[in-house]
Amino acid sequence: MDGPGGAGVEHAGACSDFEHFRLGYPAQEYNLYVHPTDRFKTTTLRLYLHTALCEEEAARTALVPALLRRGCRRYPSLRAMTRALDDLYGAQLDADVLKIGERQLVFLSLDLAGDRYVGGEDLLPQGLGFLQCLLREPLGDDGSFPDELVAQEAAHLVHAVASLADDKLHYAIERCFRLMCDGEPFGVYEYGTVEALRAVTGPGLRLHLDQLLEASPADLFVVGDVDPHVTARLVASQLTLPRGEIRHLPPIEAQPTRRAVQRVVESLPGDAALQGELILGYRSRIRMRDPLAPALLLLDDLMGGGPSSRLFRLLREEQQLMYSISSFLVKSKGLWMVVASVADDAREVVEATVTRELERIAAGQLEDEELDTARRQVLSQLRTVDDAPGRKISFLLGRLINDRVATPLQVEAELQDVTRSQVIRAAGSLQLDTVYFLAPETPGEVEA
Amino acid sequence: MNTTRRFEHPGLGESFREELLGDRLRVVLYEKPGFRRTFALLIARFGGGDMMLPDGTPIPEGMAHFFEHRLFTKLDGDISTRFSALGLSVNAATGLVRTAFHFTGSEHLAAGIELLLELVLVPHFPAEGVEMERQIIRREIAEHEASATTHLYRNLHHGLYHAHPVRREVLGSESTLGDITPTLLYRCHEAFYCPENLVLFLYGGAEEEVALRALERYLEQEAPPQPGRYIPPPDVEEPPGVVRSRIEQRHRVVRPHVAMGFKIRPGATRGRAFLEESILTQVCLDVTFGTGTRWYEEQYASGLIDDSFDAACNSDHGYAYVSVTGETGDPEGFEEAICERSQAVLEGGVEEDALRRVQRRMVGNFLRYFNTPEDALGLFANYHLQEANPLECVELARMLDAERIAARLQELLRLDRRCTSILRPRNSEDPGW
């Protein structure tokens, strides 16, 4: 049932530092997580629809938020949408896809001015009503998005996907993921391929939206100066999803490393830059849900986290081989990536240094001081979570996806407890899988 | 001996204060009780646009940036290691007019502030370090040159400006790097890095009073005793017209990139007039090129523009221009559409309710700054450095009227002083993605 009062609300207790409710329970279930706080001046709403990342559906899923942004029956143009948001005192709408581990998520985000700053208006019901229109009264009729709009949005996304090559570093990282995780869901790019984007039709896309609303696990987050129970009742009556049988999503796998290291060198046509982008992809098989995960976080910071990290000191400060070198983790999947912009002749030194330093740490060559520094740095980054509503939401979402719910304070405690021997084990778990180099086509030519 | 000024907005529940410590250092304190992290931002009035020392000695291009890099090395090594050991992450960035040094963290704020002052006030420039830095900056230049944006804006600036230092390369070039010597580094330090030439911003939840006391102690005991003074760069004679109306370059881009610039007269530089003018400018660009206009919708639907489209006003000491940028399949069509739209707005005005809508929207946009400490600090530093109080944003926006918008549009959309910078793909091959 869609109407007010037709949906049940079940308070499921605390989840991290949010209050968790099941809405539409039991038949049309989706989750609501509310974090009441007066620290921010806006109320942030974010709805996520979870899907399993796969080659066949990625493009179609990516086009859904692109079409939702274009309007709905009540606000049937970009101009009408902008005006509706202006009327809500400059509410900010964002709709896009995002990849976390092996999931592709559609999200819709609406940020509303806090009621007390706009003369005591009651914006939350209006904001929920706006989201409801977008999701439940999409543009088009007869079960189809207008083909013309689908073609326009597909063309925009095709350009955006192709233009990724204009940002060489980002492009190189995506290419490395693709090659490293070929055949695994994680290797799929969240905006799909140019061919798949071009093949999407109005009716097909509308059917896909209906299926997403019906069967995708769905989480709505609210952060702001609100009462959790009042919010839950309001959401249950204002934002009704036509839920059916909810799809179960597989847990994220951490595949073993291939036997021989895969080495790929590619170039972009017309690239005459002085240096290329080197990406080293390692697998650890330690995912966020695994006990060694906090140790891996410290190892990442210690190796490539900042100006006091080993790689920065050894490669940039001591040998001046590059300006940028850093590392990052794909926490859900247990991948560790090293990224550097270097000339062709420095590639081997970088790889050898990373290998050697990992071996050293795995053999116990690890100063307490550098471990303490890494711990302080990671703790400090973790503390940014509480100071911005979007970060609070992303934090819990990541923990939910990895089946490892915790508060930021609990994660702080885990990081405090990481021992030297755990970091040594984390280093020992890393295995080089893929070395990718995006080389200039004609290197060494200084551009005019 | 400290002078304090307070700024408040009771309706918002926001306030901050400025202290002049020991009659030497301006500190702006923005306390956010309950927030876990604190941001410290130290601004020095020295940037890539500074062309000479007070005695007339020329400063090579890339000097301020090179200088910023070298400041991190002290007698006992890289000072960022000492920040890291306190759980603070430090970084810096050099602009045309200023250099910014900043750190963030959730503890040891007072110790961090002392380190920040040591970072900028204690020079150490041995010759070997200078040689090494040249090599690192060569690598940085190579990275910078690989970006399409670098070329797009360099060409635009060269097309718009005859003489203004906005033409200069903040990173310098192979040849100018060679002119940088330890002696010159020390002389720049002496000329530009003294407490009188710095402004420190603190934003966040932690121990700010303790930090203030640490600062006072540092200033009394360790800062150079001689008060320095800021030597403003001599104003460069810049004709009102442009150099060229169009500059094109082949580059490794997938689709053409376009940046159009309208050169305008630099306006108000300080106080409420500055804040008012920058709000008025935002409103004008929004009602002309924003997503709420019919014009935008038509161009978007036709595929001429996409989400990369943007219109903004870029300005700093002595220069200002409106930029309209985007990726497009048809650069000529893009240019024509922008000119036609500008002409139409200049002649026929904007949609009737445009002002009311934008005024309403500014409320939410302003509140949103407070959701992210980095954004809030950026906003405050930006305006405070021009002696304007950004807490007045929404009230000032409410006072705007249609006449002022019409008048400002005439100043902004200078079709007769425009330059179009275009990067075209080297070849039309698919990148194989």
XYZ file of C-alpha atoms in Angstrom, chain A residues 90-329:
240
model
C 18.222 26.381 -2.354
C 17.910 22.687 -1.600
C 20.717 20.754 -3.259
C 19.851 17.707 -5.313
C 22.430 15.185 -6.330
C 21.770 11.928 -8.170
C 24.437 9.582 -9.442
C 25.893 6.097 -9.199
C 28.770 5.025 -7.043
C 30.851 1.887 -6.708
C 31.642 0.444 -3.321
C 33.428 -2.879 -3.448
C 31.416 -5.004 -5.833
C 28.233 -3.026 -5.529
C 26.904 -0.334 -7.795
C 24.649 2.041 -5.890
C 22.178 4.548 -7.233
C 21.931 7.469 -4.876
C 19.644 10.419 -4.558
C 20.706 13.092 -2.164
C 18.753 16.132 -1.026
C 20.194 18.712 1.306
C 17.613 21.027 2.929
C 18.085 24.232 4.908
C 17.522 23.683 8.632
C 14.022 24.817 9.591
C 15.191 27.197 12.296
C 17.216 29.203 9.750
C 14.286 29.747 7.398
C 11.718 31.194 9.762
C 10.508 27.892 11.165
C 9.276 26.391 7.906
C 8.784 22.654 7.855
C 10.988 21.605 4.941
C 11.436 17.890 5.631
C 7.947 16.835 4.438
C 8.402 19.004 1.346
C 11.799 17.476 0.654
C 10.467 13.946 1.038
C 7.583 14.846 -1.256
C 10.092 16.047 -3.835
C 12.026 12.757 -3.702
C 8.779 10.810 -3.907
C 7.828 12.678 -7.109
C 11.209 12.006 -8.650
C 11.097 8.283 -7.939
C 7.419 7.522 -8.376
C 6.317 9.930 -11.086
C 9.212 9.872 -13.535
C 9.061 11.619 -16.890
C 7.324 9.881 -19.789
C 4.302 7.623 -19.864
C 3.181 4.161 -20.977
C 5.972 2.635 -18.957
C 8.741 4.407 -20.805
C 11.116 7.292 -20.278
C 11.016 9.661 -23.282
C 13.411 8.114 -25.822
C 14.741 11.528 -26.732
C 15.818 12.294 -23.146
C 17.366 8.848 -22.767
C 19.372 9.456 -25.933
C 20.511 12.879 -24.648
C 21.603 11.535 -21.284
C 23.271 8.510 -22.897
C 25.200 10.896 -25.164
C 26.290 12.993 -22.170
C 27.453 9.880 -20.301
C 29.253 8.537 -23.390
C 31.194 11.805 -23.518
C 31.911 11.689 -19.814
C 33.156 8.084 -20.032
C 35.329 8.823 -23.068
C 36.673 12.025 -21.471
C 38.004 10.053 -18.532
C 41.116 9.759 -20.714
C 41.622 13.535 -20.306
C 42.464 12.849 -16.670
C 45.348 10.445 -17.158
C 45.866 9.469 -13.549
C 42.211 8.657 -12.970
C 42.084 6.836 -16.304
C 45.172 4.776 -15.443
C 43.697 3.731 -12.087
C 40.432 2.631 -13.736
C 42.329 0.734 -16.462
C 44.399 -1.020 -13.824
C 41.266 -2.062 -11.887
C 39.804 -3.333 -15.134
C 42.858 -5.446 -16.021
C 43.548 -6.601 -12.509
C 39.985 -7.682 -11.756
C 39.041 -8.864 -15.237
C 36.168 -11.305 -14.850
C 35.406 -10.147 -11.301
C 32.557 -7.706 -10.621
C 35.042 -5.163 -9.247
C 36.604 -4.831 -12.712
C 33.418 -3.280 -14.088
C 33.396 0.509 -14.490
C 30.380 2.040 -12.729
C 29.287 4.075 -15.767
C 29.385 1.085 -18.108
C 30.791 1.060 -21.611
C 30.134 3.376 -24.535
C 28.393 0.573 -26.484
C 26.122 -0.415 -23.598
C 25.171 3.221 -22.938
C 24.189 3.690 -26.563
C 21.969 0.593 -26.513
C 19.665 1.702 -23.670
C 16.056 2.532 -24.674
C 13.235 4.457 -22.974
C 11.072 1.441 -22.109
C 14.066 -0.657 -21.035
C 15.288 2.060 -18.690
C 11.864 2.597 -17.134
C 11.534 -1.125 -16.482
C 14.968 -1.031 -14.881
C 13.928 1.808 -12.540
C 10.817 -0.156 -11.538
C 12.915 -3.232 -10.811
C 15.407 -1.207 -8.771
C 12.627 0.269 -6.648
C 11.003 -3.094 -6.208
C 13.913 -5.385 -5.520
C 17.093 -3.496 -4.559
C 18.039 -3.320 -0.920
C 17.394 0.329 -0.021
C 18.760 2.570 2.740
C 17.671 6.107 3.513
C 19.882 8.236 5.758
C 18.812 11.436 7.497
C 21.283 13.671 9.350
C 20.083 16.913 10.911
C 18.221 18.573 13.725
C 15.314 16.108 13.682
C 13.547 13.725 16.036
C 14.212 10.130 14.907
C 10.747 8.753 15.669
C 8.874 11.682 14.168
C 11.125 11.442 11.113
C 10.462 7.711 10.783
C 6.697 8.198 10.770
C 7.000 11.045 8.328
C 9.252 9.108 5.946
C 6.991 6.061 6.120
C 4.030 8.118 4.969
C 5.793 10.439 2.506
C 8.320 8.248 0.775
C 6.709 4.984 -0.215
C 8.596 2.559 -2.387
C 6.721 -0.144 -4.337
C 8.697 -2.941 -2.730
C 8.464 -6.553 -3.797
C 10.785 -9.416 -3.053
C 14.145 -7.923 -2.094
C 17.148 -9.300 -3.920
C 19.923 -10.786 -1.843
C 23.342 -9.420 -2.816
C 26.393 -11.673 -2.674
C 29.202 -10.787 -0.232
C 32.313 -9.220 -1.741
C 34.945 -11.784 -2.649
C 38.665 -11.322 -2.151
C 40.194 -13.349 -4.970
C 43.699 -14.791 -4.727
C 46.491 -13.211 -6.725
C 47.294 -14.558 -10.194
C 50.393 -16.749 -10.378
C 52.600 -14.463 -12.467
C 52.528 -10.678 -12.162
C 50.555 -9.139 -15.019
C 52.441 -6.288 -16.719
C 50.704 -3.925 -19.098
C 52.036 -0.834 -20.850
C 49.631 1.291 -22.877
C 49.550 4.771 -24.396
C 46.865 7.254 -25.237
C 46.943 8.458 -28.821
C 48.619 11.838 -29.172
C 50.039 11.803 -25.642
C 53.354 13.631 -25.729
C 53.760 14.207 -21.984
C 57.134 14.008 -20.279
C 56.186 11.168 -17.981
C 53.609 8.453 -17.473
C 51.317 7.114 -14.766
C 52.467 4.014 -12.916
C 49.941 1.942 -10.958
C 50.949 -1.065 -8.860
C 47.997 -3.221 -7.835
C 48.359 -5.534 -4.834
C 45.895 -7.988 -3.323
C 45.773 -8.631 0.401
C 42.600 -10.691 0.795
C 42.009 -8.589 3.933
C 38.620 -6.954 3.457
C 37.017 -4.424 5.806
C 35.167 -7.283 7.478
C 38.368 -9.189 8.286
C 40.155 -8.857 11.642
C 43.416 -7.565 10.143
C 41.673 -4.678 8.336
C 42.722 -1.965 10.857
C 46.333 -3.147 10.582
C 46.164 -2.815 6.798
C 44.964 0.796 7.219
C 48.047 1.597 9.270
C 50.317 -0.150 6.784
C 48.849 1.879 3.914
C 49.513 5.148 5.725
C 52.995 4.084 6.743
C 53.945 3.157 3.159
C 52.265 5.845 1.079
C 50.079 8.041 3.264
C 51.838 11.390 3.239
C 55.110 13.287 3.416
C 56.427 11.148 6.261
C 55.605 7.849 4.537
C 58.359 5.500 3.403
C 57.691 5.804 -0.326
C 57.543 9.597 -0.248
C 60.803 9.800 1.676
C 62.739 7.182 -0.288
C 61.553 7.955 -3.801
C 60.732 11.641 -3.853
C 62.830 13.224 -1.127
C 65.950 11.050 -1.467
C 65.974 10.364 -5.210
C 63.734 13.118 -6.651
C 62.117 10.599 -8.994
C 58.692 12.196 -8.968
C 56.486 14.908 -7.534
C 53.500 12.697 -6.632
C 53.579 9.269 -5.060
C 50.944 7.831 -2.783
C 49.003 4.697 -1.984
C 45.390 3.936 -1.229
C 43.241 0.988 -0.210
